[in-house]
């Protein structure tokens, strides 16, 4: 059974940093591309970042480019999202999502439970 | 970047009704289109990929169609458990943009 367990969310002041983790199990992590998606309170889904199976290719939404960094360790079955220079508008539930293959052209087939990030003074 | 536009933004229908939600891409994306369902307070769940392929375990009353720029999600006989917000998403290349969502309620 595919499981994605996010952690690391919490309350942080504007301008602060936070590192989210996604622990994956139930599939061969190193064979699948991964992504982060967020959802602000009462709002829709917003794709944030994606990473290839090797980590050699990374992609970011314009809203987070230069501030967020996605990374992975295939030996630890873990995906991370380093979030710097946080703003109030980054407040959201952050979901880790598994992709259907290692291709950049793969759909999002499983979602984690999400972790809440609140940026406020 | 390609924009994804869903219509309507909200929809109220009766149990047993046929419901249709549309999604339009600002440029062609072939059939690289997925539909996700998010029930109130729950995690999103994949319903359909490749525009028309049902994810395993999804009831057959759900179906998808379209290619290029215009796509449709259809529920043939609405059930109470289908109350949710539905999102389309392109996945042919980054950015993997979602539509703004369609909130479906029971009348």
Coordinates of N, CA and C in Angstrom, one line a residue:
Chain A
X1 N 0.8 -1.2 0.0 CA 0.0 0.0 0.0 C 0.9 1.3 0.0
X2 N 0.6 2.1 -0.9 CA 1.4 3.4 -1.0 C 1.0 4.3 0.2
X3 N 2.1 4.7 0.9 CA 1.9 5.7 2.0 C 2.8 6.8 1.8
X4 N 2.3 8.0 2.0 CA 3.1 9.3 2.0 C 2.8 10.0 3.2
X5 N 3.8 10.2 4.1 CA 3.6 10.9 5.4 C 4.4 12.1 5.5
X6 N 3.7 13.3 5.4 CA 4.4 14.6 5.5 C 4.6 15.0 6.9
X7 N 5.6 15.7 7.2 CA 5.9 16.3 8.5 C 6.6 17.6 8.3
X8 N 6.8 18.3 9.5 CA 7.6 19.5 9.4 C 6.8 20.8 9.4
X9 N 5.5 20.7 9.2 CA 4.7 22.0 9.2 C 4.6 22.6 10.6
X10 N 4.1 23.8 10.6 CA 4.0 24.5 11.8 C 3.8 26.0 11.6
X11 N 3.9 26.8 12.7 CA 3.8 28.2 12.7 C 5.2 28.8 12.6
X12 N 5.3 29.7 11.6 CA 6.6 30.4 11.4 C 6.4 31.9 11.1
X13 N 7.3 32.7 11.5 CA 7.1 34.1 11.2 C 7.5 34.5 9.8
X14 N 6.9 35.6 9.3 CA 7.2 36.0 7.9 C 8.7 36.2 7.8
X15 N 9.3 35.7 6.7 CA 10.7 35.8 6.5 C 11.5 34.6 7.0
X16 N 10.8 33.7 7.7 CA 11.4 32.6 8.3 C 11.5 31.4 7.3
X17 N 12.0 30.3 7.9 CA 12.2 29.1 7.1 C 11.6 27.9 7.7
X18 N 11.3 26.9 6.9 CA 10.8 25.6 7.3 C 11.2 24.6 6.4
X19 N 11.3 23.3 6.8 CA 11.7 22.2 6.0 C 10.6 21.1 6.1
X20 N 9.9 20.8 5.1 CA 8.9 19.8 5.1 C 9.6 18.5 4.6
X21 N 9.1 17.4 5.2 CA 9.6 16.1 4.8 C 8.4 15.2 4.4
X22 N 8.6 14.3 3.5 CA 7.6 13.3 3.0 C 8.3 12.0 3.0
X23 N 7.9 11.1 4.0 CA 8.4 9.8 4.1 C 7.5 8.8 3.2
X24 N 8.1 8.2 2.3 CA 7.3 7.3 1.4 C 7.5 5.8 1.7
X25 N 6.5 5.0 1.5 CA 6.6 3.6 1.6 C 5.6 2.9 0.8
X26 N 5.8 1.6 0.6 CA 4.8 0.8 -0.2 C 5.0 0.8 -1.7
X27 N 6.1 1.5 -2.1 CA 6.5 1.5 -3.6 C 8.0 1.7 -3.7
X28 N 8.5 1.5 -4.9 CA 10.0 1.7 -5.1 C 10.2 3.2 -5.3
X29 N 10.5 3.9 -4.3 CA 10.6 5.4 -4.3 C 11.5 5.9 -5.4
X30 N 12.6 5.2 -5.6 CA 13.6 5.7 -6.6 C 13.1 5.6 -8.1
X31 N 12.0 5.0 -8.3 CA 11.5 4.8 -9.7 C 10.4 5.8 -10.0
X32 N 10.1 6.7 -9.2 CA 9.0 7.6 -9.4 C 9.3 9.1 -9.2
X33 N 8.9 9.9 -10.1 CA 9.0 11.3 -9.9 C 8.0 11.7 -8.8
X34 N 8.3 12.8 -8.1 CA 7.5 13.3 -7.0 C 7.2 14.8 -7.1
X35 N 6.2 15.2 -6.4 CA 5.8 16.6 -6.4 C 5.3 17.1 -5.1
X36 N 5.2 18.4 -4.9 CA 4.6 19.0 -3.8 C 3.4 19.9 -4.4
X37 N 2.3 19.9 -3.7 CA 1.1 20.7 -4.0 C 0.6 21.3 -2.8
X38 N 0.1 22.5 -2.8 CA -0.4 23.2 -1.6 C -1.8 23.7 -1.8
X39 N -2.5 23.9 -0.7 CA -3.8 24.4 -0.7 C -4.0 25.4 0.4
X40 N -4.2 26.6 0.1 CA -4.4 27.7 1.1 C -5.8 27.5 1.7
X41 N -6.0 27.9 2.9 CA -7.3 27.7 3.5 C -8.5 28.2 2.7
X42 N -9.4 27.3 2.4 CA -10.6 27.6 1.6 C -10.4 27.8 0.1
X43 N -9.2 27.5 -0.3 CA -8.8 27.7 -1.7 C -8.6 26.4 -2.5
X44 N -8.3 26.6 -3.8 CA -8.0 25.4 -4.6 C -6.6 24.9 -4.5
X45 N -6.3 23.8 -5.3 CA -5.0 23.2 -5.3 C -4.0 24.0 -6.2
X46 N -2.8 24.1 -5.7 CA -1.8 24.9 -6.4 C -0.5 24.0 -6.5
X47 N -0.1 23.6 -7.7 CA 1.1 22.9 -7.8 C 2.3 23.8 -7.4
X48 N 3.3 23.2 -6.6 CA 4.4 24.0 -6.1 C 5.7 23.6 -6.7
X49 N 6.0 22.3 -6.7 CA 7.3 21.9 -7.2 C 7.3 20.4 -7.6
X50 N 8.3 20.0 -8.4 CA 8.4 18.7 -8.9 C 9.9 18.3 -9.0
X51 N 10.2 17.0 -8.9 CA 11.5 16.5 -9.0 C 11.5 15.2 -9.7
X52 N 12.6 15.0 -10.6 CA 12.7 13.8 -11.3 C 13.2 12.6 -10.4
X53 N 13.3 11.4 -10.9 CA 13.6 10.3 -10.1 C 15.1 10.4 -9.5
X54 N 16.0 11.0 -10.3 CA 17.3 11.1 -9.8 C 17.6 12.4 -9.0
X55 N 16.7 13.3 -9.2 CA 16.9 14.6 -8.5 C 17.6 15.6 -9.5
X56 N 17.9 15.1 -10.7 CA 18.7 15.9 -11.6 C 17.8 17.1 -12.2
X57 N 16.5 16.9 -12.2 CA 15.6 17.9 -12.8 C 14.6 18.3 -11.8
X58 N 14.5 19.6 -11.6 CA 13.6 20.2 -10.6 C 12.8 21.3 -11.3
X59 N 11.6 21.5 -10.8 CA 10.7 22.5 -11.4 C 9.9 23.2 -10.3
X60 N 9.6 24.5 -10.5 CA 9.0 25.2 -9.5 C 7.9 26.1 -10.1
X61 N 6.9 26.4 -9.3 CA 5.9 27.4 -9.6 C 6.6 28.8 -9.5
X62 N 6.1 29.7 -10.3 CA 6.7 31.1 -10.3 C 6.6 31.7 -8.9
X63 N 5.5 31.3 -8.2 CA 5.2 31.9 -6.9 C 6.2 31.5 -5.8
X64 N 7.0 30.4 -6.1 CA 8.0 30.0 -5.0 C 9.4 29.9 -5.6
X65 N 9.6 30.2 -6.8 CA 10.9 30.1 -7.4 C 11.9 31.0 -6.7
X66 N 13.1 30.5 -6.4 CA 14.1 31.3 -5.7 C 13.9 31.2 -4.2
X67 N 12.8 30.7 -3.7 CA 12.6 30.7 -2.3 C 12.5 29.2 -1.7
X68 N 12.0 28.4 -2.6 CA 11.8 27.0 -2.2 C 12.7 26.1 -2.9
X69 N 13.2 25.0 -2.3 CA 14.0 24.0 -2.9 C 13.5 22.6 -2.6
X70 N 13.3 21.9 -3.6 CA 12.9 20.5 -3.5 C 14.1 19.6 -3.6
X71 N 14.1 18.5 -2.8 CA 15.2 17.5 -2.8 C 14.7 16.2 -2.4
X72 N 15.5 15.1 -2.7 CA 15.1 13.8 -2.3 C 16.3 13.0 -2.0
X73 N 16.1 11.9 -1.2 CA 17.2 10.9 -0.9 C 16.5 9.6 -1.2
X74 N 16.9 9.0 -2.3 CA 16.3 7.7 -2.6 C 16.7 6.6 -1.7
X75 N 17.8 6.7 -1.0 CA 18.2 5.7 0.0 C 17.4 5.7 1.2
X76 N 16.8 6.9 1.5 CA 15.9 7.1 2.7 C 14.5 7.2 2.3
X77 N 14.1 7.0 1.1 CA 12.7 7.1 0.6 C 12.0 8.4 1.1
X78 N 12.7 9.5 1.0 CA 12.3 10.7 1.6 C 12.4 11.9 0.5
X79 N 11.3 12.7 0.5 CA 11.3 13.9 -0.3 C 11.2 15.1 0.7
X80 N 11.9 16.2 0.3 CA 11.9 17.4 1.2 C 11.5 18.6 0.4
X81 N 11.0 19.6 1.1 CA 10.8 20.9 0.6 C 11.3 21.9 1.5
X82 N 12.4 22.6 1.2 CA 13.0 23.6 2.0 C 12.4 24.9 1.6
X83 N 11.8 25.6 2.6 CA 11.0 26.8 2.3 C 11.7 28.0 3.0
X84 N 12.2 28.9 2.3 CA 12.8 30.1 2.9 C 12.1 31.4 2.5
X85 N 12.4 32.4 3.2 CA 11.7 33.7 3.0 C 10.2 33.6 2.9
X86 N 9.7 32.9 3.9 CA 8.2 32.6 3.9 C 7.4 33.9 4.0
X87 N 6.3 33.9 3.3 CA 5.3 35.0 3.3 C 4.0 34.5 3.8
X88 N 3.1 35.4 4.2 CA 1.8 35.1 4.6 C 1.0 34.3 3.6
X89 N 1.2 34.6 2.3 CA 0.5 33.9 1.2 C 1.0 32.5 1.0
X90 N 2.1 32.1 1.7 CA 2.5 30.7 1.7 C 1.8 29.8 2.7
X91 N 0.9 30.4 3.5 CA 0.1 29.6 4.4 C -0.8 28.7 3.7
X92 N -0.7 27.4 4.0 CA -1.4 26.4 3.2 C -1.2 25.0 3.9
X93 N -2.0 24.0 3.5 CA -1.7 22.6 3.7 C -0.8 22.2 2.5
X94 N 0.3 21.6 2.8 CA 1.3 21.1 1.8 C 1.2 19.6 1.7
X95 N 0.9 19.2 0.4 CA 0.7 17.8 0.1 C 1.9 17.3 -0.7
X96 N 2.4 16.1 -0.3 CA 3.4 15.4 -1.1 C 2.6 14.5 -2.1
X97 N 3.0 14.4 -3.3 CA 2.2 13.6 -4.3 C 3.2 12.7 -5.1
X98 N 2.8 11.5 -5.2 CA 3.6 10.5 -6.0 C 3.1 10.6 -7.4
X99 N 4.0 10.6 -8.3 CA 3.7 10.6 -9.8 C 3.6 9.1 -10.2
X100 N 3.0 8.9 -11.4 CA 2.7 7.6 -11.9 C 3.9 6.8 -12.5
X101 N 4.9 7.6 -12.8 CA 6.1 6.9 -13.3 C 7.3 7.9 -13.1
X102 N 8.4 7.5 -13.7 CA 9.6 8.4 -13.6 C 9.6 9.5 -14.6
X103 N 8.7 9.5 -15.5 CA 8.6 10.5 -16.6 C 8.2 11.8 -16.1
X104 N 8.6 12.9 -16.8 CA 8.2 14.2 -16.4 C 6.7 14.4 -16.8
X105 N 6.2 13.5 -17.7 CA 4.9 13.5 -18.2 C 4.0 12.4 -17.5
X106 N 4.0 12.5 -16.2 CA 3.3 11.5 -15.5 C 2.2 12.2 -14.5
X107 N 1.1 11.4 -14.4 CA 0.1 12.1 -13.5 C 0.3 11.8 -12.1
X108 N -0.4 12.5 -11.2 CA -0.3 12.4 -9.8 C -1.3 11.3 -9.3
X109 N -0.8 10.2 -8.8 CA -1.7 9.1 -8.5 C -1.9 8.9 -7.0
X110 N -1.0 9.4 -6.2 CA -1.3 9.2 -4.7 C -0.9 10.5 -4.0
X111 N -1.7 10.8 -3.0 CA -1.4 12.0 -2.2 C -1.2 11.7 -0.7
X112 N -0.3 12.4 -0.1 CA -0.2 12.3 1.4 C -1.3 13.0 2.1
X113 N -1.3 12.9 3.4 CA -2.3 13.5 4.2 C -2.2 15.0 4.4
X114 N -1.0 15.5 4.1 CA -0.8 17.0 4.2 C -0.2 17.4 5.5
X115 N 0.5 18.6 5.5 CA 1.0 19.2 6.7 C 0.8 20.7 6.6
X116 N 0.3 21.3 7.6 CA -0.2 22.7 7.6 C 1.0 23.6 7.9
X117 N 1.2 24.6 7.1 CA 2.2 25.6 7.3 C 1.5 26.9 7.5
X118 N 1.7 27.6 8.6 CA 1.1 28.9 8.9 C 2.2 29.9 9.0
X119 N 2.1 31.0 8.2 CA 3.1 32.0 8.2 C 2.4 33.3 8.8
X120 N 2.8 33.6 10.0 CA 2.1 34.7 10.7 C 3.0 35.2 11.9
X121 N 2.9 36.5 12.1 CA 3.7 37.1 13.2 C 2.8 37.1 14.5
Chain B
X1 N 2.8 30.2 -19.9 CA 2.3 29.0 -19.3 C 0.9 28.7 -19.7
X2 N 0.5 27.4 -19.7 CA -0.8 27.0 -20.1 C -1.8 27.2 -18.9
X3 N -2.9 27.8 -19.1 CA -3.9 28.0 -18.0 C -5.0 27.0 -18.2
X4 N -5.6 26.5 -17.1 CA -6.6 25.6 -17.0 C -7.9 26.2 -16.5
X5 N -9.0 26.2 -17.2 CA -10.2 26.9 -16.8 C -11.3 25.9 -16.7
X6 N -11.9 25.8 -15.5 CA -13.0 24.9 -15.3 C -14.4 25.7 -15.3
X7 N -15.4 25.0 -15.7 CA -16.7 25.6 -15.6 C -17.8 24.4 -15.4
X8 N -18.8 24.7 -14.5 CA -18.9 25.9 -13.7 C -18.0 25.9 -12.5
X9 N -18.0 27.0 -11.7 CA -17.3 27.0 -10.5 C -18.0 26.2 -9.4
X10 N -19.3 26.2 -9.5 CA -20.1 25.5 -8.5 C -21.3 24.9 -9.2
X11 N -21.9 23.9 -8.7 CA -23.0 23.2 -9.3 C -23.8 22.5 -8.3
X12 N -25.1 22.6 -8.4 CA -26.0 21.9 -7.5 C -26.9 21.0 -8.4
X13 N -27.0 19.7 -8.0 CA -27.8 18.8 -8.8 C -28.5 17.8 -7.9
X14 N -29.5 17.1 -8.4 CA -30.2 16.1 -7.6 C -29.6 14.7 -7.8
X15 N -29.9 13.9 -6.8 CA -29.4 12.5 -6.8 C -30.0 11.9 -8.1
X16 N -29.2 11.2 -8.8 CA -29.6 10.5 -10.0 C -29.4 11.3 -11.3
X17 N -29.1 12.6 -11.1 CA -28.9 13.5 -12.3 C -27.6 13.1 -13.0
X18 N -27.5 13.5 -14.2 CA -26.3 13.5 -15.0 C -25.6 14.8 -14.8
X19 N -24.3 14.8 -14.5 CA -23.6 16.0 -14.2 C -22.4 16.1 -15.1
X20 N -22.1 17.3 -15.7 CA -21.0 17.5 -16.6 C -20.2 18.7 -16.1
X21 N -18.9 18.5 -16.0 CA -18.0 19.6 -15.7 C -17.0 19.7 -16.8
X22 N -16.7 20.9 -17.2 CA -15.8 21.1 -18.3 C -14.5 21.7 -17.9
X23 N -13.4 21.5 -18.6 CA -12.1 22.0 -18.4 C -11.5 22.4 -19.7
X24 N -11.0 23.6 -19.8 CA -10.4 24.1 -21.0 C -8.9 24.5 -20.8
X25 N -8.0 24.0 -21.6 CA -6.6 24.4 -21.6 C -6.4 25.5 -22.6
X26 N -5.6 26.5 -22.2 CA -5.3 27.6 -23.1 C -4.5 27.3 -24.3
X27 N -3.8 26.1 -24.2 CA -3.1 25.5 -25.4 C -3.3 24.0 -25.4
X28 N -3.1 23.4 -26.5 CA -3.3 22.0 -26.6 C -2.3 21.2 -25.6
X29 N -2.9 20.2 -25.0 CA -2.1 19.3 -24.1 C -2.3 17.8 -24.4
X30 N -2.7 17.6 -25.7 CA -3.0 16.2 -26.1 C -4.0 15.6 -25.1
X31 N -3.7 14.4 -24.5 CA -4.7 13.9 -23.6 C -4.1 13.8 -22.2
X32 N -3.1 14.7 -21.9 CA -2.4 14.7 -20.6 C -3.2 15.5 -19.6
X33 N -4.4 14.9 -19.3 CA -5.3 15.6 -18.4 C -5.8 14.6 -17.3
X34 N -5.8 15.0 -16.1 CA -6.3 14.2 -15.0 C -7.4 15.0 -14.2
X35 N -8.2 14.2 -13.6 CA -9.3 14.7 -12.8 C -9.1 14.2 -11.4
X36 N -9.1 15.1 -10.4 CA -9.0 14.7 -9.0 C -10.3 15.1 -8.2
X37 N -10.7 14.3 -7.3 CA -11.8 14.6 -6.4 C -11.4 14.9 -5.0
X38 N -11.9 15.9 -4.4 CA -11.6 16.2 -3.0 C -12.9 16.4 -2.2
X39 N -13.2 15.4 -1.4 CA -14.3 15.5 -0.6 C -14.1 16.4 0.6
X40 N -15.1 17.0 1.2 CA -14.9 18.0 2.2 C -14.0 17.5 3.4
X41 N -13.0 18.2 3.7 CA -12.1 17.9 4.8 C -11.1 16.7 4.5
X42 N -11.1 16.3 3.2 CA -10.3 15.1 2.9 C -9.2 15.4 1.9
X43 N -8.3 14.4 1.7 CA -7.2 14.6 0.8 C -7.7 14.4 -0.7
X44 N -7.1 15.1 -1.6 CA -7.5 14.8 -3.0 C -7.2 13.4 -3.4
X45 N -8.0 12.9 -4.4 CA -7.9 11.5 -4.9 C -8.0 11.5 -6.4
X46 N -7.2 10.8 -7.0 CA -7.2 10.7 -8.5 C -8.4 9.9 -9.0
X47 N -9.1 10.5 -9.9 CA -10.3 9.8 -10.5 C -10.0 9.3 -11.9
X48 N -9.4 10.2 -12.7 CA -9.2 9.9 -14.1 C -7.9 10.4 -14.6
X49 N -7.2 9.7 -15.5 CA -6.0 10.1 -16.1 C -6.0 9.9 -17.6
X50 N -5.1 10.4 -18.3 CA -5.1 10.3 -19.8 C -6.5 10.7 -20.3
X51 N -7.1 11.7 -19.7 CA -8.4 12.3 -20.1 C -9.6 11.4 -19.9
X52 N -9.4 10.1 -20.1 CA -10.6 9.2 -20.1 C -10.4 7.9 -19.4
X53 N -9.2 7.6 -18.8 CA -9.0 6.3 -18.2 C -9.3 6.4 -16.7
X54 N -10.2 5.5 -16.2 CA -10.6 5.5 -14.8 C -9.5 4.9 -14.0
X55 N -9.2 5.6 -12.9 CA -8.2 5.0 -11.9 C -8.9 3.8 -11.3
X56 N -8.1 2.8 -10.9 CA -8.6 1.6 -10.3 C -9.5 1.9 -9.1
X57 N -10.6 1.3 -9.0 CA -11.5 1.5 -7.9 C -12.5 2.6 -8.0
X58 N -12.4 3.4 -9.0 CA -13.3 4.5 -9.2 C -14.6 4.0 -9.8
X59 N -15.8 4.3 -9.3 CA -17.1 3.8 -9.8 C -17.2 4.2 -11.3
X60 N -17.9 3.3 -12.0 CA -18.1 3.4 -13.4 C -19.0 4.6 -13.8
X61 N -19.7 5.2 -12.9 CA -20.6 6.3 -13.2 C -19.7 7.5 -13.5
X62 N -18.4 7.5 -13.2 CA -17.5 8.6 -13.6 C -16.9 8.3 -15.0
X63 N -16.9 9.3 -15.8 CA -16.2 9.1 -17.1 C -15.6 10.5 -17.5
X64 N -14.5 10.4 -18.4 CA -13.9 11.6 -18.9 C -13.7 11.5 -20.4
X65 N -13.7 12.6 -21.0 CA -13.5 12.7 -22.5 C -12.7 13.9 -22.8
X66 N -12.3 14.0 -24.1 CA -11.7 15.2 -24.6 C -10.2 14.9 -25.0
X67 N -9.7 15.9 -25.7 CA -8.3 15.9 -26.2 C -8.0 17.3 -26.7
X68 N -6.7 17.6 -26.6 CA -6.3 18.9 -27.1 C -6.5 20.0 -26.1
X69 N -7.6 20.7 -26.2 CA -7.9 21.9 -25.3 C -9.2 21.7 -24.5
X70 N -10.1 20.8 -24.9 CA -11.4 20.7 -24.3 C -11.7 19.4 -23.7
X71 N -12.0 19.4 -22.4 CA -12.2 18.1 -21.7 C -13.5 18.2 -20.8
X72 N -14.0 17.0 -20.5 CA -15.2 16.9 -19.8 C -15.1 15.7 -18.8
X73 N -15.6 16.0 -17.6 CA -15.9 15.0 -16.6 C -17.4 14.8 -16.4
X74 N -17.8 13.6 -16.5 CA -19.3 13.3 -16.5 C -19.6 12.3 -15.3
X75 N -20.6 12.6 -14.6 CA -21.1 11.6 -13.6 C -22.5 11.3 -14.1
X76 N -22.7 10.0 -14.4 CA -24.0 9.6 -15.1 C -25.2 9.6 -14.2
X77 N -25.0 9.2 -12.9 CA -26.1 9.2 -12.0 C -25.5 9.6 -10.6
X78 N -25.7 10.9 -10.3 CA -25.1 11.5 -9.1 C -25.6 10.8 -7.9
X79 N -24.6 10.5 -7.0 CA -24.8 9.9 -5.7 C -24.5 10.9 -4.6
X80 N -25.1 10.7 -3.4 CA -24.8 11.6 -2.3 C -23.3 11.7 -2.0
X81 N -22.6 10.5 -2.1 CA -21.2 10.5 -1.8 C -20.3 11.2 -2.8
X82 N -20.9 11.7 -3.9 CA -20.1 12.4 -4.9 C -20.0 13.9 -4.6
X83 N -20.5 14.3 -3.5 CA -20.4 15.7 -3.0 C -18.9 16.0 -2.8
X84 N -18.3 16.9 -3.5 CA -16.9 17.1 -3.5 C -16.5 18.3 -4.4
X85 N -15.3 18.7 -4.4 CA -14.8 19.7 -5.3 C -13.9 18.9 -6.3
X86 N -14.1 19.1 -7.6 CA -13.4 18.4 -8.6 C -12.4 19.3 -9.3
X87 N -11.2 18.8 -9.5 CA -10.1 19.6 -10.1 C -9.6 18.9 -11.4
X88 N -9.4 19.6 -12.5 CA -8.7 19.1 -13.6 C -7.2 19.5 -13.4
X89 N -6.3 18.8 -14.0 CA -4.9 19.1 -13.9 C -4.2 18.7 -15.2
X90 N -3.4 19.5 -15.8 CA -2.5 19.1 -16.9 C -1.2 18.5 -16.4
X91 N -0.7 17.5 -17.1 CA 0.6 16.9 -16.6 C 1.5 16.6 -17.8
X92 N 1.3 17.3 -18.9 CA 2.2 17.1 -20.0 C 3.6 17.6 -19.8
X93 N 3.7 18.7 -19.0 CA 5.0 19.3 -18.6 C 4.7 20.3 -17.5
X94 N 5.8 20.7 -16.8 CA 5.7 21.7 -15.8 C 5.4 23.1 -16.4
X95 N 4.7 24.0 -15.8 CA 4.0 23.8 -14.5 C 2.8 22.9 -14.6
X96 N 2.6 22.0 -13.6 CA 1.5 21.1 -13.6 C 0.2 21.7 -13.1
X97 N -0.3 22.6 -13.8 CA -1.4 23.5 -13.4 C -2.7 22.8 -13.1
X98 N -3.4 23.2 -12.1 CA -4.8 22.8 -11.8 C -5.8 23.8 -12.2
X99 N -7.0 23.3 -12.6 CA -8.1 24.2 -12.7 C -8.5 24.8 -11.4
X100 N -9.4 25.8 -11.4 CA -9.7 26.4 -10.1 C -10.7 25.6 -9.3
X101 N -11.2 24.5 -9.8 CA -12.1 23.6 -9.1 C -13.6 23.9 -9.4
X102 N -14.4 22.8 -9.3 CA -15.8 22.9 -9.4 C -16.4 22.2 -8.2
X103 N -17.1 23.0 -7.4 CA -17.8 22.5 -6.2 C -19.1 21.9 -6.5
X104 N -19.3 20.6 -6.2 CA -20.5 19.9 -6.6 C -21.3 19.7 -5.3
X105 N -22.6 20.1 -5.3 CA -23.4 19.9 -4.1 C -24.7 19.2 -4.5
X106 N -25.4 18.6 -3.6 CA -26.7 17.9 -3.8 C -27.8 18.9 -3.6
X107 N -28.7 19.0 -4.5 CA -29.9 19.9 -4.4 C -30.9 19.3 -3.4

